[in-house]
């Protein structure tokens, strides 16, 4: 698949660039090694069934893996809770079916520490020699503080940093609004306008992502996970799991323990 990323002139117009030279390059150098040296930018490649078949080491590390081999043949459902993976799969299917790229979409993405952050994602279709779509390639890029998503609303970055650092504690949306020195109503409007969800939803999804990560590690009881992720008790966490993931923490943990992977994805 790496040949899809060679400059088009090198394939379509050999006199412009030496095609023989590109054919001799060891696969991976134009992608893996290059992207691993671009700060805050990661890339991935998926087949038509949304299984990972390539990517940068940095991307694998954002999923909590130590090597690229750890994600090969797996899907987003193996690394992220369903409420995130469902959205990723829906976008994958759109690109694969229509051939229309998705460019600079702002979305919620899990980080290796169990928290969530906002990144921009691009996805493009990959074609075989007969022009059939056989997969897709994509990039994720960290939204920097000076970019448009935050530059016009600096309070948003303060709120997100506060939630990321404090989600395991007993905090409320009132606390996050105070962190940015704005009213609760203005905080609500900012989240709805920029990201399309409420601050309460962001807080809950941050906690859910952290809880899913801890459950996959299988080192703590459900009650311990609930307390560590800011749900206070197992009842509150179970309610959040039912609402967002359509599954209980117990069933989630049981599926991980029996299969060594996340439950099968829900149809979208």
Short mmCIF file of C-alpha atoms in Angstrom, two decimals:
data_model
loop_
_atom_site.label_atom_id
_atom_site.label_comp_id
_atom_site.label_asym_id
_atom_site.label_seq_id
_atom_site.Cartn_x
_atom_site.Cartn_y
_atom_site.Cartn_z
CA UNK A 1 0.00 0.00 0.00
CA UNK A 2 2.95 2.33 0.43
CA UNK A 3 3.04 2.93 -3.34
CA UNK A 4 -0.24 4.80 -3.05
CA UNK A 5 1.67 7.54 -1.27
CA UNK A 6 4.44 8.02 -3.83
CA UNK A 7 4.22 11.37 -5.60
CA UNK A 8 1.89 10.90 -8.63
CA UNK A 9 4.48 12.30 -11.05
CA UNK A 10 6.77 9.41 -10.14
CA UNK A 11 4.20 6.96 -11.49
CA UNK A 12 2.37 8.87 -14.22
CA UNK A 13 5.28 10.86 -15.64
CA UNK A 14 8.54 8.87 -15.37
CA UNK A 15 10.71 11.55 -17.05
CA UNK A 16 9.86 13.93 -14.21
CA UNK A 17 11.15 11.52 -11.54
CA UNK A 18 13.03 8.25 -11.70
CA UNK A 19 10.37 5.54 -11.18
CA UNK A 20 13.11 2.92 -10.81
CA UNK A 21 14.42 4.81 -7.80
CA UNK A 22 11.06 4.66 -6.03
CA UNK A 23 10.69 0.96 -6.79
CA UNK A 24 13.97 0.27 -5.00
CA UNK A 25 13.00 2.01 -1.75
CA UNK A 26 12.42 -0.36 1.14
CA UNK A 27 8.66 -0.31 1.96
CA UNK A 28 7.82 1.76 5.01
CA UNK A 29 10.40 4.51 4.74
CA UNK A 30 8.04 6.96 3.06
CA UNK A 31 5.39 6.43 5.70
CA UNK A 32 6.27 4.86 9.04
CA UNK A 33 9.65 6.49 9.57
CA UNK A 34 8.52 9.82 8.13
CA UNK A 35 5.33 10.12 10.19
CA UNK A 36 7.04 9.01 13.37
CA UNK A 37 9.15 12.14 13.13
CA UNK A 38 6.27 14.57 12.62
CA UNK A 39 5.11 15.80 16.05
CA UNK A 40 1.47 15.18 16.97
CA UNK A 41 0.58 13.57 13.60
CA UNK A 42 -0.18 9.86 13.27
CA UNK A 43 -1.32 7.74 10.33
CA UNK A 44 -3.11 4.42 9.87
CA UNK A 45 -4.20 2.13 7.03
CA UNK A 46 -7.29 -0.12 7.10
CA UNK A 47 -8.61 -2.79 4.75
CA UNK A 48 -12.20 -2.81 3.46
CA UNK A 49 -13.36 -4.49 6.69
CA UNK A 50 -11.79 -1.72 8.80
CA UNK A 51 -8.99 -3.95 10.12
CA UNK A 52 -5.69 -2.17 10.69
CA UNK A 53 -3.12 -3.29 8.11
CA UNK A 54 -0.54 -0.55 8.58
CA UNK A 55 0.27 2.69 10.30
CA UNK A 56 2.86 4.61 12.24
CA UNK A 57 4.35 3.47 15.52
CA UNK A 58 3.13 6.71 17.07
CA UNK A 59 -0.46 5.81 16.12
CA UNK A 60 -0.15 2.39 17.75
CA UNK A 61 1.18 4.09 20.87
CA UNK A 62 -1.88 6.35 21.08
CA UNK A 63 -3.91 3.14 21.39
CA UNK A 64 -1.74 1.97 24.28
CA UNK A 65 0.33 -0.51 22.24
CA UNK A 66 4.10 -0.88 22.24
CA UNK A 67 4.51 -1.88 18.60
CA UNK A 68 2.72 -1.60 15.28
CA UNK A 69 2.36 -5.39 15.21
CA UNK A 70 0.01 -5.15 18.22
CA UNK A 71 -2.70 -3.45 16.15
CA UNK A 72 -2.38 -5.44 12.92
CA UNK A 73 -5.58 -7.28 11.97
CA UNK A 74 -7.55 -5.62 14.75
CA UNK A 75 -10.22 -2.93 14.66
CA UNK A 76 -11.06 0.18 16.66
CA UNK A 77 -13.33 -1.99 18.82
CA UNK A 78 -10.27 -3.74 20.20
CA UNK A 79 -8.96 -0.49 21.65
CA UNK A 80 -11.81 1.93 22.23
CA UNK A 81 -15.28 1.75 23.78
CA UNK A 82 -18.18 1.25 21.38
CA UNK A 83 -19.45 4.82 21.59
CA UNK A 84 -16.21 5.93 19.91
CA UNK A 85 -15.63 2.93 17.63
CA UNK A 86 -19.17 3.14 16.24
CA UNK A 87 -18.47 6.65 14.96
CA UNK A 88 -15.11 5.63 13.46
CA UNK A 89 -16.72 2.67 11.67
CA UNK A 90 -19.51 4.83 10.29
CA UNK A 91 -16.96 7.20 8.74
CA UNK A 92 -14.94 4.25 7.39
CA UNK A 93 -18.01 2.84 5.66
CA UNK A 94 -18.81 6.22 4.13
CA UNK A 95 -15.33 6.53 2.61
CA UNK A 96 -15.26 2.91 1.44
CA UNK A 97 -18.72 3.01 -0.16
CA UNK A 98 -18.66 6.47 -1.74
CA UNK A 99 -14.96 7.04 -2.34
CA UNK A 100 -15.37 10.53 -0.91
CA UNK A 101 -12.58 11.57 1.48
CA UNK A 102 -13.23 12.94 4.94
CA UNK A 103 -11.01 15.91 5.65
CA UNK A 104 -10.18 17.64 8.93
CA UNK A 105 -13.06 16.24 10.94
CA UNK A 106 -12.86 17.21 14.60
CA UNK A 107 -13.62 14.20 16.80
CA UNK A 108 -13.11 12.69 20.21
CA UNK A 109 -10.10 10.35 20.38
CA UNK A 110 -8.73 8.32 23.33
CA UNK A 111 -5.23 9.01 24.61
CA UNK A 112 -2.79 6.48 26.05
CA UNK A 113 -3.36 7.77 29.58
CA UNK A 114 -7.06 6.89 29.44
CA UNK A 115 -8.35 10.42 28.89
CA UNK A 116 -9.97 11.83 25.77
CA UNK A 117 -8.84 14.66 23.53
CA UNK A 118 -9.99 16.42 20.37
CA UNK A 119 -8.11 15.66 17.18
CA UNK A 120 -8.67 16.34 13.50
CA UNK A 121 -8.98 13.24 11.34
CA UNK A 122 -8.61 12.76 7.59
CA UNK A 123 -9.54 9.59 5.70
CA UNK A 124 -9.02 8.86 2.00
CA UNK A 125 -9.92 5.77 -0.08
CA UNK A 126 -7.21 3.46 -1.42
CA UNK A 127 -7.69 1.87 -4.84
CA UNK A 128 -6.15 -1.17 -6.50
CA UNK A 129 -4.81 -1.18 -10.06
CA UNK A 130 -8.37 -1.68 -11.36
CA UNK A 131 -9.59 1.37 -9.42
CA UNK A 132 -11.57 -0.73 -6.94
CA UNK A 133 -11.60 0.61 -3.40
CA UNK A 134 -9.73 -1.89 -1.21
CA UNK A 135 -9.22 0.12 1.94
CA UNK A 136 -8.51 3.54 3.34
CA UNK A 137 -5.69 5.56 4.81
CA UNK A 138 -6.02 8.22 7.43
CA UNK A 139 -4.25 10.64 9.70
CA UNK A 140 -5.03 12.05 13.11
CA UNK A 141 -3.56 15.32 14.26
CA UNK A 142 -3.59 16.95 17.67
CA UNK A 143 -5.43 20.26 17.76
CA UNK A 144 -2.97 22.82 19.04
CA UNK A 145 -3.91 25.63 21.38
CA UNK A 146 -3.35 28.28 18.72
CA UNK A 147 -5.64 26.69 16.12
CA UNK A 148 -9.11 27.94 15.23
CA UNK A 149 -10.93 25.40 17.42
CA UNK A 150 -9.37 27.00 20.49
CA UNK A 151 -7.94 30.36 19.46
CA UNK A 152 -11.36 32.00 19.29
CA UNK A 153 -12.45 30.26 22.51
CA UNK A 154 -9.45 29.93 24.85
CA UNK A 155 -11.79 28.95 27.69
CA UNK A 156 -12.44 25.62 25.97
CA UNK A 157 -8.83 24.53 26.32
CA UNK A 158 -8.89 25.42 30.01
CA UNK A 159 -12.04 23.35 30.51
CA UNK A 160 -10.70 20.33 28.64
CA UNK A 161 -7.40 20.42 30.53
CA UNK A 162 -9.28 20.62 33.81
CA UNK A 163 -11.49 17.64 32.99
CA UNK A 164 -8.55 15.62 31.69
CA UNK A 165 -6.65 16.18 34.92
CA UNK A 166 -9.59 15.85 37.31
CA UNK A 167 -12.09 13.35 35.83
CA UNK A 168 -11.14 10.73 38.43
CA UNK A 169 -12.28 13.05 41.20
CA UNK A 170 -15.73 14.17 42.25
CA UNK A 171 -16.20 17.16 39.95
CA UNK A 172 -19.18 18.75 38.21
CA UNK A 173 -19.75 20.92 35.17
CA UNK A 174 -19.91 23.83 37.59
CA UNK A 175 -16.31 23.10 38.58
CA UNK A 176 -15.17 22.96 34.95
CA UNK A 177 -16.89 26.28 34.22
CA UNK A 178 -15.10 27.85 37.18
CA UNK A 179 -11.78 26.56 35.83
CA UNK A 180 -12.30 28.81 32.81
CA UNK A 181 -13.97 31.61 34.76
CA UNK A 182 -17.16 31.46 32.69
CA UNK A 183 -20.80 30.73 33.44
CA UNK A 184 -22.33 27.26 33.16
CA UNK A 185 -24.61 28.45 30.35
CA UNK A 186 -21.70 29.86 28.34
CA UNK A 187 -19.78 26.61 28.84
CA UNK A 188 -22.79 24.71 27.51
CA UNK A 189 -22.98 26.92 24.43
CA UNK A 190 -19.24 26.54 23.75
CA UNK A 191 -19.39 22.74 23.80
CA UNK A 192 -22.51 22.61 21.64
CA UNK A 193 -21.08 25.07 19.11
CA UNK A 194 -17.57 23.66 18.81
CA UNK A 195 -17.98 19.94 19.46
CA UNK A 196 -21.70 19.20 19.28
CA UNK A 197 -22.03 17.65 22.74
CA UNK A 198 -22.61 18.95 26.25
CA UNK A 199 -19.81 19.38 28.81
CA UNK A 200 -21.54 16.74 30.96
CA UNK A 201 -21.40 14.30 28.05
CA UNK A 202 -17.71 15.03 27.56
CA UNK A 203 -17.00 14.41 31.23
CA UNK A 204 -18.96 11.16 31.22
CA UNK A 205 -17.30 9.89 28.05
CA UNK A 206 -13.87 10.73 29.43
CA UNK A 207 -14.67 8.62 32.49
CA UNK A 208 -16.09 5.81 30.37
CA UNK A 209 -13.01 5.64 28.19
CA UNK A 210 -10.78 5.44 31.26
CA UNK A 211 -13.05 2.77 32.77
CA UNK A 212 -12.95 0.67 29.60
CA UNK A 213 -9.17 0.86 29.57
CA UNK A 214 -8.94 -0.28 33.19
CA UNK A 215 -11.41 -3.13 32.62
CA UNK A 216 -9.43 -4.34 29.59
CA UNK A 217 -6.32 -4.48 31.78
CA UNK A 218 -8.22 -6.88 34.10
CA UNK A 219 -6.28 -5.81 37.17
CA UNK A 220 -9.10 -4.22 39.17
CA UNK A 221 -12.62 -5.07 40.26
CA UNK A 222 -15.58 -3.25 38.78
CA UNK A 223 -16.10 -1.35 42.02
CA UNK A 224 -12.46 -0.27 42.10
CA UNK A 225 -12.69 0.92 38.50
CA UNK A 226 -15.85 2.89 39.24
CA UNK A 227 -14.20 4.76 42.10
CA UNK A 228 -10.91 5.31 40.24
CA UNK A 229 -12.70 6.81 37.22
CA UNK A 230 -14.87 9.25 39.13
CA UNK A 231 -18.21 7.42 39.05
CA UNK A 232 -18.25 7.19 42.88
CA UNK A 233 -19.84 3.73 42.87
CA UNK A 234 -20.62 0.77 40.65
CA UNK A 235 -24.29 1.73 40.23
CA UNK A 236 -23.47 5.06 38.61
CA UNK A 237 -20.90 3.49 36.31
CA UNK A 238 -23.32 0.74 35.28
CA UNK A 239 -25.91 3.37 34.38
CA UNK A 240 -23.38 5.23 32.22
CA UNK A 241 -22.29 1.99 30.52
CA UNK A 242 -25.90 1.11 29.68
CA UNK A 243 -26.61 4.55 28.25
CA UNK A 244 -23.46 4.89 26.14
CA UNK A 245 -22.20 1.38 25.41
CA UNK A 246 -25.46 -0.60 25.64
CA UNK A 247 -23.73 -3.12 27.86
CA UNK A 248 -23.03 -3.51 31.58
CA UNK A 249 -19.50 -3.30 33.01
CA UNK A 250 -19.81 -6.92 34.11
CA UNK A 251 -20.67 -8.15 30.60
CA UNK A 252 -17.94 -5.95 29.16
CA UNK A 253 -15.36 -7.38 31.57
CA UNK A 254 -16.58 -10.94 30.98
CA UNK A 255 -16.28 -10.55 27.21
CA UNK A 256 -12.74 -9.25 27.56
CA UNK A 257 -11.74 -12.06 29.92
CA UNK A 258 -13.21 -14.83 27.73
CA UNK A 259 -12.22 -13.62 24.30
CA UNK A 260 -9.24 -11.41 25.02
CA UNK A 261 -10.89 -8.68 22.97
CA UNK A 262 -13.79 -6.29 23.09
CA UNK A 263 -17.37 -7.36 22.33
CA UNK A 264 -18.40 -7.51 18.68
CA UNK A 265 -19.34 -4.11 17.31
CA UNK A 266 -23.00 -3.12 17.16
CA UNK A 267 -24.39 -2.58 13.69
CA UNK A 268 -24.74 1.04 12.69
#
